[in-house]
Coordinates of C-alpha atoms and ligand atoms in Angstrom, one line a residue:
X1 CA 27.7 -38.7 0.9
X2 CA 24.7 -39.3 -1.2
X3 CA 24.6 -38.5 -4.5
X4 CA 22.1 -35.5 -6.1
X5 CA 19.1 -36.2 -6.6
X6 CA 16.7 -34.4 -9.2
X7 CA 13.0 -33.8 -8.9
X8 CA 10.7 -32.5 -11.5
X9 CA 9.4 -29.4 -10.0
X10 CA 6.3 -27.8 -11.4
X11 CA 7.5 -23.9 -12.0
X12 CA 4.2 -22.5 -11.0
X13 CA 2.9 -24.2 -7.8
X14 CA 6.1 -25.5 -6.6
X15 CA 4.6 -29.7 -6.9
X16 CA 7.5 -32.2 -7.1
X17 CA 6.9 -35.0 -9.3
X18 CA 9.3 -38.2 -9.5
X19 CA 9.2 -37.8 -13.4
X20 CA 8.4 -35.4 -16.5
X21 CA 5.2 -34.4 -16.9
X22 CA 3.3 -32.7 -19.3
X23 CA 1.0 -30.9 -17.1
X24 CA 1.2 -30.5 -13.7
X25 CA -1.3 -32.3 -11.7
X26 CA -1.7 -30.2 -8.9
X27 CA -2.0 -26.8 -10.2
X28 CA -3.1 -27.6 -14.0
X29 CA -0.7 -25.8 -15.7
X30 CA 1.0 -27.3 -19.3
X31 CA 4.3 -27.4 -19.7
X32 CA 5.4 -25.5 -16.3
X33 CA 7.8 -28.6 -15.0
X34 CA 11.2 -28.9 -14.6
X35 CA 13.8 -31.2 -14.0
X36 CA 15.6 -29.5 -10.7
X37 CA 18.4 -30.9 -8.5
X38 CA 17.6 -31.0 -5.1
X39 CA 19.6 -31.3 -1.7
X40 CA 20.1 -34.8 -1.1
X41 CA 18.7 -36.3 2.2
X42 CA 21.3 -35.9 5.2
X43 CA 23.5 -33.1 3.3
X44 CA 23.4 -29.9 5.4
X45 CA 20.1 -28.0 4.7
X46 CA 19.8 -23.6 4.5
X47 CA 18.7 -22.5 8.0
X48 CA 19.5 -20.3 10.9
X49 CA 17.4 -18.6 13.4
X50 CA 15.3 -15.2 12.9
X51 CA 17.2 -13.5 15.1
X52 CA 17.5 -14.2 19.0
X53 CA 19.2 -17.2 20.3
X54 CA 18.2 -20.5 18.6
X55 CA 16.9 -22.2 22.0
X56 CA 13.3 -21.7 23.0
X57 CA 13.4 -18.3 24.8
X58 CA 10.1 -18.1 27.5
X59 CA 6.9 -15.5 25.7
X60 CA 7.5 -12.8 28.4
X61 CA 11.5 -12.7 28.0
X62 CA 10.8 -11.4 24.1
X63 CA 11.5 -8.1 23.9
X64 CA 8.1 -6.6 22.4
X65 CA 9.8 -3.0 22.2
X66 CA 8.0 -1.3 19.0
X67 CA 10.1 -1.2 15.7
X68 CA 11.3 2.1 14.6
X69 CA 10.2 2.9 11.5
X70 CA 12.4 5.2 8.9
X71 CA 11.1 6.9 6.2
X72 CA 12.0 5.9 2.3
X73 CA 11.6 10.2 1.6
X74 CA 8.7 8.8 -0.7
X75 CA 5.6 9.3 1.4
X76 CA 3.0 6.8 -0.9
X77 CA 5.9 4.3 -0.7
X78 CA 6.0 4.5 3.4
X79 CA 2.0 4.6 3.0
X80 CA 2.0 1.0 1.1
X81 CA 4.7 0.0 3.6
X82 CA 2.5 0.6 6.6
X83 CA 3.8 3.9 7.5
X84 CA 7.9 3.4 6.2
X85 CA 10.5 0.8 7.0
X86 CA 10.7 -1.6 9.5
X87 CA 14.5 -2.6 10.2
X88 CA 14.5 -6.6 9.9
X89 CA 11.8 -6.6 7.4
X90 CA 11.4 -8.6 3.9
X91 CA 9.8 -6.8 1.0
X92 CA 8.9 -8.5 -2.4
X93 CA 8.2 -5.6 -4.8
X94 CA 6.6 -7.3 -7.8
X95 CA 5.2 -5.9 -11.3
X96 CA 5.2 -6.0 -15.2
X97 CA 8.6 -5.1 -17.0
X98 CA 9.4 -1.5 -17.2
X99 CA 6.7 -0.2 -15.1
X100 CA 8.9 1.4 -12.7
X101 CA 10.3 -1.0 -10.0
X102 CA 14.0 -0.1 -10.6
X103 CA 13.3 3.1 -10.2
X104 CA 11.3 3.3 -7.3
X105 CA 13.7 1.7 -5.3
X106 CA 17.1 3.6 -6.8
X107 CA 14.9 6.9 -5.9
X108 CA 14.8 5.3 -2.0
X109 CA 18.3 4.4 -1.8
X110 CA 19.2 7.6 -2.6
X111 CA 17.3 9.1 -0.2
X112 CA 18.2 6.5 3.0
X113 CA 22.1 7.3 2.0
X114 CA 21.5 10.6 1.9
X115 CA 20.6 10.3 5.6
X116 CA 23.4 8.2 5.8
X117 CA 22.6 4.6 5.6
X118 CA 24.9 2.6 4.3
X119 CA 23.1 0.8 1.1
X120 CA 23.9 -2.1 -1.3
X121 CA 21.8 -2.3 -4.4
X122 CA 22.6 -5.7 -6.3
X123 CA 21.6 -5.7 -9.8
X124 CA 21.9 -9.0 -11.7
X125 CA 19.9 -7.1 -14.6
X126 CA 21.9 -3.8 -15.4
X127 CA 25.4 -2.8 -15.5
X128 CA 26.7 -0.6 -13.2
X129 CA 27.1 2.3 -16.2
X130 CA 23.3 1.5 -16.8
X131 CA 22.1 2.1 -13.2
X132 CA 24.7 5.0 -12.5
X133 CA 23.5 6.4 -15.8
X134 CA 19.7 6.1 -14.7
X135 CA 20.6 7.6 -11.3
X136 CA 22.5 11.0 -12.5
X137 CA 19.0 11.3 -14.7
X138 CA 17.3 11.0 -11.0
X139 CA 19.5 12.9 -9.5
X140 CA 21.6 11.1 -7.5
X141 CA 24.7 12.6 -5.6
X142 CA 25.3 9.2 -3.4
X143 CA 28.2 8.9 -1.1
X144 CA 26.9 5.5 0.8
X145 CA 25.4 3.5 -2.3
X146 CA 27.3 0.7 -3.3
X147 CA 26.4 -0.9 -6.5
X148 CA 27.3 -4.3 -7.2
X149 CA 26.4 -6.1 -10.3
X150 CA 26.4 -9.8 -9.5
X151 CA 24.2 -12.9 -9.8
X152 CA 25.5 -15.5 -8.0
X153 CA 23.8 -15.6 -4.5
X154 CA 27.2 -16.9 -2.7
X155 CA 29.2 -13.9 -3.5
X156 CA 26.5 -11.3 -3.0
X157 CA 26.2 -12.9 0.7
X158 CA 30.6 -12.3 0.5
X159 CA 30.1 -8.4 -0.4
X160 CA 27.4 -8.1 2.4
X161 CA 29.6 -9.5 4.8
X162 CA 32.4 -7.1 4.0
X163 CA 30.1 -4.2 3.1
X164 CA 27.9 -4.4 6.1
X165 CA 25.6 -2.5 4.7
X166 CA 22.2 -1.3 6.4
X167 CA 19.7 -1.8 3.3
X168 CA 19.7 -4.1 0.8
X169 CA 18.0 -4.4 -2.7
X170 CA 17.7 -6.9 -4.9
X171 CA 17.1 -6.5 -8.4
X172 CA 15.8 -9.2 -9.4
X173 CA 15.0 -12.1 -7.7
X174 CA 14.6 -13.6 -10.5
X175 CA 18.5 -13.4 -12.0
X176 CA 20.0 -14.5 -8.9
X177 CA 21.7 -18.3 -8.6
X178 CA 22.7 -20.3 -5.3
X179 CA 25.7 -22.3 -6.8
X180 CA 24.5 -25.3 -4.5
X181 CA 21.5 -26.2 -6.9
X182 CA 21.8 -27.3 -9.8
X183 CA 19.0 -25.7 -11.3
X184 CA 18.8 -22.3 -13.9
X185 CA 18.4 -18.6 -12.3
X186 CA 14.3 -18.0 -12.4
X187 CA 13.5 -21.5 -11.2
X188 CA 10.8 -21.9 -8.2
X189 CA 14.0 -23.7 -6.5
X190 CA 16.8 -20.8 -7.3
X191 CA 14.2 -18.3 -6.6
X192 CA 12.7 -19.8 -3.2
X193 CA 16.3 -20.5 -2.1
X194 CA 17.3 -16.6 -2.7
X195 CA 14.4 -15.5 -0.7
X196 CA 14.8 -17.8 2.3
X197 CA 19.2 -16.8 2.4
X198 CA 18.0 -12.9 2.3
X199 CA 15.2 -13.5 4.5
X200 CA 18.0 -15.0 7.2
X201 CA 20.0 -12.3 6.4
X202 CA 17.4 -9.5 7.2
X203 CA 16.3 -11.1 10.1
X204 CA 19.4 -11.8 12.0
X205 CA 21.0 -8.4 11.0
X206 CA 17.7 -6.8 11.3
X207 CA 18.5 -4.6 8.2
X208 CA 15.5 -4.3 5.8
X209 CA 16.0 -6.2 2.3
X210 CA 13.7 -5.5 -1.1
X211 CA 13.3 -7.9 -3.5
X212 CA 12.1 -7.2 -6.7
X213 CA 10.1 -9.8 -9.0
X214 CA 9.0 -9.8 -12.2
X215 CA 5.7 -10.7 -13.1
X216 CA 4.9 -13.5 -16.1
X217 CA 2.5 -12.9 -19.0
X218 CA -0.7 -14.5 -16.8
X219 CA 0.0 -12.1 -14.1
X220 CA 1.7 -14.2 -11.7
X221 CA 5.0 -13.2 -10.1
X222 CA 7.4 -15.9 -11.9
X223 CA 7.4 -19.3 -10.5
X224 CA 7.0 -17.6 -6.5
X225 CA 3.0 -17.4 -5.5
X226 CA 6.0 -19.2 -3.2
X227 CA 7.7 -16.1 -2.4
X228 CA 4.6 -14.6 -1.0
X229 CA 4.3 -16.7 2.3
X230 CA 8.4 -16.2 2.5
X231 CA 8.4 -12.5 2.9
X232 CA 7.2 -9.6 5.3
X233 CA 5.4 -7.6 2.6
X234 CA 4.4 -7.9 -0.5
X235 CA 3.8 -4.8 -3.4
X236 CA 2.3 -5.0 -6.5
X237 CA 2.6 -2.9 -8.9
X238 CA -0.9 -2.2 -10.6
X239 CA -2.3 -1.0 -13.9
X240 CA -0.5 -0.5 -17.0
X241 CA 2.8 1.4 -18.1
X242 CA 0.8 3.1 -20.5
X243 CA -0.8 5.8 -18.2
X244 CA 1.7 8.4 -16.6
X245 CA 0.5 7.3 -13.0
X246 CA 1.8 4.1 -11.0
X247 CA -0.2 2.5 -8.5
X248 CA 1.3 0.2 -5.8
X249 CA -1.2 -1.7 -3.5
X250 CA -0.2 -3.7 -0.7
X251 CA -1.1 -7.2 -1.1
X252 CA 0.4 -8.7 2.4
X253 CA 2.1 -7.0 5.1
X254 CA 3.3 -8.0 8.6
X255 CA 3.8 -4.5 10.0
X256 CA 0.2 -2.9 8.8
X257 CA -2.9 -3.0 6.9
X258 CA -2.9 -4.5 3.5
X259 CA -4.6 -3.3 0.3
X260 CA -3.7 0.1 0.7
X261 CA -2.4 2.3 -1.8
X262 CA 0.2 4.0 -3.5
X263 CA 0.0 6.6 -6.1
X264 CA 2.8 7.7 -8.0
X265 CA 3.5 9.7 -11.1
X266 CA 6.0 9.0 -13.7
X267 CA 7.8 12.0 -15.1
X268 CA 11.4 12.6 -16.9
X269 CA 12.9 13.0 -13.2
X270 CA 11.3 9.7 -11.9
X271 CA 8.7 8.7 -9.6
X272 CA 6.7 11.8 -7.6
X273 CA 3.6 10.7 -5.1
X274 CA 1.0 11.8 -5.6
X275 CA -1.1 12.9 -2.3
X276 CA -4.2 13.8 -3.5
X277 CA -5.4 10.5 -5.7
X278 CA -9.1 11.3 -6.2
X279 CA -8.2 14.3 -8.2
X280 CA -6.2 13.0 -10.4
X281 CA -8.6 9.8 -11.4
X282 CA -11.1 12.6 -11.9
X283 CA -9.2 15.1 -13.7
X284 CA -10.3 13.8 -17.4
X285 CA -14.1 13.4 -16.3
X286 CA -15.9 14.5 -19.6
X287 CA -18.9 16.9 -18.7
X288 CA -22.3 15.6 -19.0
X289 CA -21.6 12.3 -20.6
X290 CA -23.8 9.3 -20.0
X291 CA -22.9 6.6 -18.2
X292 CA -20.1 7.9 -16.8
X293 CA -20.5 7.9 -12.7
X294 CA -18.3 8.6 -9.7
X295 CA -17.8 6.4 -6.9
X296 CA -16.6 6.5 -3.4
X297 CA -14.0 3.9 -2.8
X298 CA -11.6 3.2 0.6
X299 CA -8.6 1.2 -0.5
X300 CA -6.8 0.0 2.9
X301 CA -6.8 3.2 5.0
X302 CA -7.6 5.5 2.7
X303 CA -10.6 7.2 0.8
X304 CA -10.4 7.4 -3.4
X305 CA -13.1 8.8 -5.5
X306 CA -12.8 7.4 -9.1
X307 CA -15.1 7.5 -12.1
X308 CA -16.3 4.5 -13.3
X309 CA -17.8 4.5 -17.2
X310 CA -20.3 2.2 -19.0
X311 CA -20.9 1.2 -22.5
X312 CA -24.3 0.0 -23.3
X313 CA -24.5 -0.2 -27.3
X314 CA -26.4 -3.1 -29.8
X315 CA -24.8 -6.4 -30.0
X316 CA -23.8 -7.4 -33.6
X317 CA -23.9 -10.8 -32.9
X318 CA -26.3 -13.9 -31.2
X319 CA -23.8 -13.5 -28.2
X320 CA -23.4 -10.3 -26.4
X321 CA -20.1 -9.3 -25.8
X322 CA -19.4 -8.4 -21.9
X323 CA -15.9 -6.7 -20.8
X324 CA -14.9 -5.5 -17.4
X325 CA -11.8 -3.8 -16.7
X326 CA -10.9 -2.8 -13.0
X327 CA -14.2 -4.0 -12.0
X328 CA -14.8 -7.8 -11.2
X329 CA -16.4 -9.5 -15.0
X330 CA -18.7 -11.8 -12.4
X331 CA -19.8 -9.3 -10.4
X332 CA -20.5 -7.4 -13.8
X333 CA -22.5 -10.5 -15.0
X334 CA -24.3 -10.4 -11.9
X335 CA -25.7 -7.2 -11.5
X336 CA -26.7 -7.5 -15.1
X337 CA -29.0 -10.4 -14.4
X338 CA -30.4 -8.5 -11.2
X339 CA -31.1 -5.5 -13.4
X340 CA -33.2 -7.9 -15.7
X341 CA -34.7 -9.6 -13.0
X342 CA -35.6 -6.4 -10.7
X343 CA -35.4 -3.5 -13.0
X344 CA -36.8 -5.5 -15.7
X345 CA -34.3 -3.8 -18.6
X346 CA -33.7 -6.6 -21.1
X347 CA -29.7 -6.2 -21.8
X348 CA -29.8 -9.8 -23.7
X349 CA -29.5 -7.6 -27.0
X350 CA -26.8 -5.6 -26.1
X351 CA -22.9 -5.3 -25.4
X352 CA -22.2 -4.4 -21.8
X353 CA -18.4 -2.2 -21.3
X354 CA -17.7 -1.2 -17.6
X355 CA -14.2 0.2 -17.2
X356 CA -12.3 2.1 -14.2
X357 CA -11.2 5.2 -15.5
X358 CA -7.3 5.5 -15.2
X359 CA -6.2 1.8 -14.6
X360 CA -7.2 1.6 -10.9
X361 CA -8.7 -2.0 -9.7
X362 CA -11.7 -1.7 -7.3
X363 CA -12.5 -5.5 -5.4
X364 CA -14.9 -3.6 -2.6
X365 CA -18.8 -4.6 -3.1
X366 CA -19.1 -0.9 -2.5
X367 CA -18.9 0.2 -6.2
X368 CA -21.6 -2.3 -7.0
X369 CA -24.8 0.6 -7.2
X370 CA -22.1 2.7 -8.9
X371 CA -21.9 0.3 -11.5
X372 CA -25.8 -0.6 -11.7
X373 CA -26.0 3.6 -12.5
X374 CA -23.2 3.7 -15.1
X375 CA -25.2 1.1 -16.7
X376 CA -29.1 2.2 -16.3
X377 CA -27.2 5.6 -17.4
X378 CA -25.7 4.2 -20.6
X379 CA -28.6 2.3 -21.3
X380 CA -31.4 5.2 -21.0
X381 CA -28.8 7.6 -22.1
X382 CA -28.8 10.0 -19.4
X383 CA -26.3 11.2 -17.5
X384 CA -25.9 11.6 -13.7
X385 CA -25.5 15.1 -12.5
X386 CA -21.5 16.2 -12.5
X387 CA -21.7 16.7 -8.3
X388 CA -23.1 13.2 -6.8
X389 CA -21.2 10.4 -5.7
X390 CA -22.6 7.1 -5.4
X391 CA -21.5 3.7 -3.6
X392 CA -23.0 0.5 -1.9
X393 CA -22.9 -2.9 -2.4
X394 CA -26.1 -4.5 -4.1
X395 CA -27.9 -7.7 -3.3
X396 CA -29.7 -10.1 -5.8
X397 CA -32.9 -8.9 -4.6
X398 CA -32.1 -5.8 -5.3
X399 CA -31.6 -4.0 -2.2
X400 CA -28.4 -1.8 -1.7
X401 CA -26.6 -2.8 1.6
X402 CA -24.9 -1.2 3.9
X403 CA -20.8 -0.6 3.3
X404 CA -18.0 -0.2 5.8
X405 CA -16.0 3.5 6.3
X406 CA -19.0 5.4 4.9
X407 CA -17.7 8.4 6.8
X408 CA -14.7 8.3 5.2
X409 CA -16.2 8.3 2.3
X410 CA -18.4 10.8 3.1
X411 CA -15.5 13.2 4.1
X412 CA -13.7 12.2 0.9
X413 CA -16.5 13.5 -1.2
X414 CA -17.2 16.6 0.8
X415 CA -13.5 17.9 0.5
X416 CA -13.7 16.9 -3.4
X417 CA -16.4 19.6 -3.8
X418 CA -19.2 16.9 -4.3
X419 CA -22.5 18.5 -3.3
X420 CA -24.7 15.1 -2.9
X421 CA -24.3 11.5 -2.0
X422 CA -26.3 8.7 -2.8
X423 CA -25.2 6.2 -0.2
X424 CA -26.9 3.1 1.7
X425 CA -29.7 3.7 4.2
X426 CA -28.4 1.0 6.8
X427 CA -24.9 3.5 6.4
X428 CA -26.2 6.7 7.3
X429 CA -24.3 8.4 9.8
X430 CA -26.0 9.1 12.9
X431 CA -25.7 13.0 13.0
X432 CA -25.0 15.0 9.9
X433 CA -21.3 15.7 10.1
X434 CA -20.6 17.2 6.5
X435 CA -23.4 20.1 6.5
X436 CA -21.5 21.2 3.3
X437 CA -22.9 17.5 1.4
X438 CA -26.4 16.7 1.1
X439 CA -27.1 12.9 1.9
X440 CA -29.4 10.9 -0.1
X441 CA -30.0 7.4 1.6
X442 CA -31.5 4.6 -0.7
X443 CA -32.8 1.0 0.0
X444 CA -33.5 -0.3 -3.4
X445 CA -31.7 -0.1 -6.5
X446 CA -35.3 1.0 -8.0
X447 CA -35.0 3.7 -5.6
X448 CA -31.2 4.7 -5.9
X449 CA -32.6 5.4 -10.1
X450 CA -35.8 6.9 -9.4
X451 CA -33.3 9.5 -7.1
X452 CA -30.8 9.7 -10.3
X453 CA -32.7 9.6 -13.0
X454 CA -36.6 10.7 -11.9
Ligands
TYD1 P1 12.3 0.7 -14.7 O1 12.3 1.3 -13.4 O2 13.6 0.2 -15.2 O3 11.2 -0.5 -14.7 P2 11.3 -2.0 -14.1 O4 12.5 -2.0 -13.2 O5 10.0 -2.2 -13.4 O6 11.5 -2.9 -15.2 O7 11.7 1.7 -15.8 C1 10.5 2.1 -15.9 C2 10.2 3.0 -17.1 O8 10.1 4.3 -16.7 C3 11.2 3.0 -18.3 O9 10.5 2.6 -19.5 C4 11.7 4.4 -18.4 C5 10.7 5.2 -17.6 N1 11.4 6.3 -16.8 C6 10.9 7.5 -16.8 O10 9.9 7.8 -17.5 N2 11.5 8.5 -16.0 C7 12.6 8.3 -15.3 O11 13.1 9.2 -14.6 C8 13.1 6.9 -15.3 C9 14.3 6.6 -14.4 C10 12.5 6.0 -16.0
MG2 MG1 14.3 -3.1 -13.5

């Protein structure tokens, strides 16, 4: 038999170096690597089939019957899902400490044993007192959770085999060891390892397993960007713990659209979806402020109207300062320099604040005129009137371009009690379908403000 060998495995991007380095070359990062045993060459490797016979079986002998779905009995959490479980299925649920992870999950298991699944929820983090004692604050009555507080990945694979169960959690990824490497819990090898034994397991049993990963201080998920391509789905939570509301977005899935949304509130008896988003990010809309501005988003599938502020105040020093938060800084930075160019307002003397209003992130070009307004709105000091929304992406010439969904959007606004909406002239709907919403259709930014503020 040949003897262990060990590798020096960067911790963040997974490179494997013959000796200790002080930064990684591949990625960059300081410090990140590792000394790791690895499986020596010819000793038996992990591995099994997905399911299904291992020989080659021919394309029209696979049975393409549609998965059933069941329902967590948390309807934002089937939402970020792709419309609920899919028996078979890997799920990576990852997010900051204490934001809510544990719970969301212990709040599922309770309801899939409540319909009588038979569910194992591994902790390597919390006692048993410490999760039963978290569950009777939930709630829980369960007759078909097992808990097992364990970290060594061999004897968790044991209980499942006894246990049979029909879900599976994981909590964390993270604190869980294979006793064939010789490397510490957390490691990209430990971690990756874990993922690939309950990614067989889910697969060949076709039970559906959650993993849950914590995220380090630079907003990775520790050591696994890995785990990503190793798993079905993958949930992040978003935002901060500081606001009462949870947001879970969708960042890969397998069985349905990515990027969408979850929206959760946290209160004494847990997690409660919320089903109505838009009203809550613009329930602490102040009245008649400037640069305060509403946009129409679409995150995945679905529509969100959120309020979008800007700050636009005298710079105390040579350098302006420039913050973005839930916007894109570049994107900021860009629109900035159009609004010189175009719009000729000279913002080289002042600081420049745009900020989502309750922690959401918006990526879609979309909120690009909204942010041009909270800005010209901030700057002139006047604010937009209370019942508009505004969206569309805006080019470097200055013309606002059409977006995708704009019905959608549309229809969001409309049932949100807007009265106008100041949307791009390449996406105006054909026939007028919300009578109730008048539609204003722009081509330039200059003519999106002459329409606001004129
Ligand atoms: P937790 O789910 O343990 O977070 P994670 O597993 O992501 O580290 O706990 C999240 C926080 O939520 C914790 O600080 C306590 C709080 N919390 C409530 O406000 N209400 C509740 O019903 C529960 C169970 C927790
Ligand atoms: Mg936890």
């Amino acid at each position: 038999m040949t003897k262990p060998r060990s590798a020096f495995i960067c911790q963040n991007c997974g490179y494997a170096a013959s000796k200790w380095l002080g930064r990684c070359p591949d990625c960059g990062e300081w410090n990140s690597i590792v000394e790791e045993l690895v499986h020596p060459l010819g000793a038996k490797k992990p591995g099994g089939t997905l399911g299904g016979s291992s020989a080659a079986t021919p394309f029209h002998e696979v049975s393409s019957q549609e998965y059933t779905r069941f329902s967590s009995g948390l309807p934002e959490f089937d939402r970020v899902l792709g419309g609920g479980i899919v028996p078979g299925s890997l799920v990576l649920l990852g997010g900051d400490p204490g934001i809510g992870k544990s719970t969301l999950l212990l709040q599922a298991a309770e309801f899939m044993q409540r319909h009588g699944r038979r569910l194992l929820y591994v902790s390597g983090e919390e006692s048993e007192r410490q999760i039963k004692m978290r569950g009777d604050r939930l709630g829980i009555q369960p007759s078909h959770l097992f808990l097992l507080t364990e970290t060594c990945l061999e004897r968790i694979l044991e209980t499942v085999d006894q246990l049979q169960p029909e879900v599976i959690v994981l909590d964390s990824v993270q604190t869980v060891f294979s006793e064939k490497l010789g490397s510490a819990p957390g490691s990209i090898s430990q971690v990756r390892e874990v993922a690939t034994q309950f990614l067989l397991l889910s697969k060949q049993r076709s039970i559906p397993a959650f993993l849950v990963g914590h995220i380090t201080k630079d907003g990775a998920l520790a050591g696994p960007k890995s785990l990503e391509h190793i798993v079905d789905t993958v949930l992040y939570f978003e935002g901060e713990r500081y606001h009462s509301h949870r947001i879970v977005r969708t960042v890969k899935n397998r069985f349905g659209a990515a990027n969408e949304l979850g929206v959760f509130e946290m209160t004494s008896e847990g997690l409660i979806p919320v089903d109505n988003p838009s009203k809550l990010f613009l329930s602490e809309r102040p009245a008649g402020a400037s640069g305060s501005v509403v946009i129409g988003c679409v995150e995945g599938s679905r529509p969100i109207l959120v309020e979008l502020q800007a700050l636009v105040s005298g710079a105390n020093y040579a350098s302006p300062r420039r913050m973005a938060a839930g916007v894109d800084p570049n994107r900021v930075s860009l629109l900035l320099a159009m609004l010189d160019k175009r719009l000729g307002m000279q913002l080289g003397g002042s600081d420049v604040y745009v900020n989502v209003a309750g922690g959401l992130t918006v990526d879609e070009p979309a909120a690009d005129l909204g942010i041009v307004a909270s800005i010209v709105s901030s700057y002139r000091n006047r604010a937009v009137a209370q019942d508009r929304v505004i969206f569309g992406e805006v080019g470097l010439a200055g013309e606002v371009r059409a977006t995708s969904q704009t019905p959608l959007r549309i229809r969001e606004a409309a049932s949100m009690g807007f009265r106008q909406c100041i949307l791009p002239h390449n996406s105006l709907p054909r026939q007028e379908q919300q009578p109730e919403i008048e539609l204003i259709p722009v081509r330039t930014v200059q003519e999106s403000m002459e329409v606001l503020f004129d």
